[in-house]
mmCIF file of C-alpha atoms in Angstrom:
data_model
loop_
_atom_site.group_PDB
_atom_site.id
_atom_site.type_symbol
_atom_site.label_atom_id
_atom_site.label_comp_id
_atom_site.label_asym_id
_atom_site.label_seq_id
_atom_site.Cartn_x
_atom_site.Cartn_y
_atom_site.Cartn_z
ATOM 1 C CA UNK K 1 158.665 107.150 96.994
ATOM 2 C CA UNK K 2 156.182 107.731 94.048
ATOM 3 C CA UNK K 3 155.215 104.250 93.814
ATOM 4 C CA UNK K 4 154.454 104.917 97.574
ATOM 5 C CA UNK K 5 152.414 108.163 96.636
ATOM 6 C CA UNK K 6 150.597 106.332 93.570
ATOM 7 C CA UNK K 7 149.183 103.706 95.876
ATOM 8 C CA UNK K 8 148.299 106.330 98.537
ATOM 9 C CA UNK K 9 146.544 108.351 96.133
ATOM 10 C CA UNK K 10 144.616 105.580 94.849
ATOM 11 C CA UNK K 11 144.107 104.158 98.091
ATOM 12 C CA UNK K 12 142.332 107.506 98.799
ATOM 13 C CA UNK K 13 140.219 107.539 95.474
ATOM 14 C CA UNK K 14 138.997 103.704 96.718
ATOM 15 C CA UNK K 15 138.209 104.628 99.765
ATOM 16 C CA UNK K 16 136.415 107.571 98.275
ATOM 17 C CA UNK K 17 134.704 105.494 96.014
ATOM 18 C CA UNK K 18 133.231 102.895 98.899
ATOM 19 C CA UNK K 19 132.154 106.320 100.640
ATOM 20 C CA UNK K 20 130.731 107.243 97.334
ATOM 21 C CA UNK K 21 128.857 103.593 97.290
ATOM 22 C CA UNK K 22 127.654 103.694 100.696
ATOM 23 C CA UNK K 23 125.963 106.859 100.017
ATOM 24 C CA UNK K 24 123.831 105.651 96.639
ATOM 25 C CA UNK K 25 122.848 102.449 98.201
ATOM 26 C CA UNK K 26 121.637 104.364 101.719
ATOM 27 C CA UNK K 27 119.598 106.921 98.891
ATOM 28 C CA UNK K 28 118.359 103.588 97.508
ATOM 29 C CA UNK K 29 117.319 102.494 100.445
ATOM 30 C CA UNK K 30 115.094 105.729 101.099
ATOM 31 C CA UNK K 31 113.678 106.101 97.540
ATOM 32 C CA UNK K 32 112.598 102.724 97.676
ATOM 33 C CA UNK K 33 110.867 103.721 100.260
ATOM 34 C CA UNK K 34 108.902 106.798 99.053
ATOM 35 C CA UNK K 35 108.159 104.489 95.842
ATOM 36 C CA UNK K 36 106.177 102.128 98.383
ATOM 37 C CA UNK K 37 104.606 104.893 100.394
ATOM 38 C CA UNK K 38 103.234 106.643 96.775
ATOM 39 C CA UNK K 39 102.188 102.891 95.370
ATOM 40 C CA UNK K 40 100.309 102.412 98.876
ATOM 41 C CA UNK K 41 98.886 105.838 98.276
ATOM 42 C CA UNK K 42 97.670 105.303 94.779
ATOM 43 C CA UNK K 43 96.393 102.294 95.593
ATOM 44 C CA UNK K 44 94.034 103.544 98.528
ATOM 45 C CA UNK K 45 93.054 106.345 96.309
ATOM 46 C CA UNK K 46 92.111 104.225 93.621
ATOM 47 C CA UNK K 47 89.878 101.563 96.085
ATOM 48 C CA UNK K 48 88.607 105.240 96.910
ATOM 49 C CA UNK K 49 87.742 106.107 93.491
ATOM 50 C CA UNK K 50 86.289 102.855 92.590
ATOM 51 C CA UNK K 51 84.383 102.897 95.908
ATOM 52 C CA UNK K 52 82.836 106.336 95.233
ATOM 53 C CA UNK K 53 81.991 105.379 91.826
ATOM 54 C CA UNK K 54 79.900 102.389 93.037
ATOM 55 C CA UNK K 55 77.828 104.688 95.242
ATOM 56 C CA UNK K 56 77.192 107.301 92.491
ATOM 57 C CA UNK K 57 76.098 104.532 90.340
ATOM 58 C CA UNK K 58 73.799 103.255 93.340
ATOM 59 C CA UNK K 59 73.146 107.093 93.875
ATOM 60 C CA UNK K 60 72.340 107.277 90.273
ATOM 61 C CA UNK K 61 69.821 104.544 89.522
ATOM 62 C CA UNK K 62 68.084 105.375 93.189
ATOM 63 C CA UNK K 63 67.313 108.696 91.404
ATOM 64 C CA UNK K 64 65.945 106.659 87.968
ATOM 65 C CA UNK K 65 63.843 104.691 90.348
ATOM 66 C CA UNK K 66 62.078 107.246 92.214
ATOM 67 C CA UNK K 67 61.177 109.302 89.013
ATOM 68 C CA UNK K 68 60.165 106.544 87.364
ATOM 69 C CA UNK K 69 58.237 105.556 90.983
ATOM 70 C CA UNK K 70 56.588 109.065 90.467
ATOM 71 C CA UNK K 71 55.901 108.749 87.052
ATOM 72 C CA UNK K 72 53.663 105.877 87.343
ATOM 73 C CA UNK K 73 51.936 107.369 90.676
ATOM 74 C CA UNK K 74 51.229 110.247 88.341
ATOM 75 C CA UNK K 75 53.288 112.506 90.366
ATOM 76 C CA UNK K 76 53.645 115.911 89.098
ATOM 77 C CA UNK K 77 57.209 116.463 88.998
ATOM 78 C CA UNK K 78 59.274 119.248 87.704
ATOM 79 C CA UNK K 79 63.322 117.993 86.881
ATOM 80 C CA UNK K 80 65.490 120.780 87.300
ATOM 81 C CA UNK K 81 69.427 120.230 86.149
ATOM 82 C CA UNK K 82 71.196 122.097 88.444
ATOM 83 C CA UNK K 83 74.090 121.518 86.141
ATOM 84 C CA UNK K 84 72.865 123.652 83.018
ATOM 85 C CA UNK K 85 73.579 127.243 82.836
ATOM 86 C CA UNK K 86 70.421 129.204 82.495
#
């Protein structure tokens, strides 16, 4: 009879365990998902940042060329940097 409740009992705690098992490995499953869904997100972002970078740089020497265009047309020009506090 107690050998009969010992293997019950541990029966139980296997079974348990599997259920236990089952569990991890199906919250595996879905956090291995999110991981690829965030690394395809970082990704785009960053072929977003480098691709806005390249136009700010094309942005930025467009700007150097037409001052410089002015410059030697004699151009008055006033430069104003919006950025600086007054």
């Amino acid at each position: 009879m107690l050998k009969e409740k010992i293997c019950k009992d541990l029966y139980e705690e296997i079974e348990r365990l599997e259920r236990s098992i089952i569990e991890l490995e199906d919250e595996i499953i879905e956090l291995k998902a999110q991981l690829r869904a965030k690394t395809e997100e970082v990704t785009s972002l960053a072929i977003e940042n480098q691709n806005l970078r390249y136009k700010l740089e094309r942005l930025r020497r467009t700007h150097e060329r037409l001052i410089e265009m002015l410059k030697k047309m004699n151009f008055p020009i006033i430069i104003i940097n919006e950025n600086e506090d007054e």
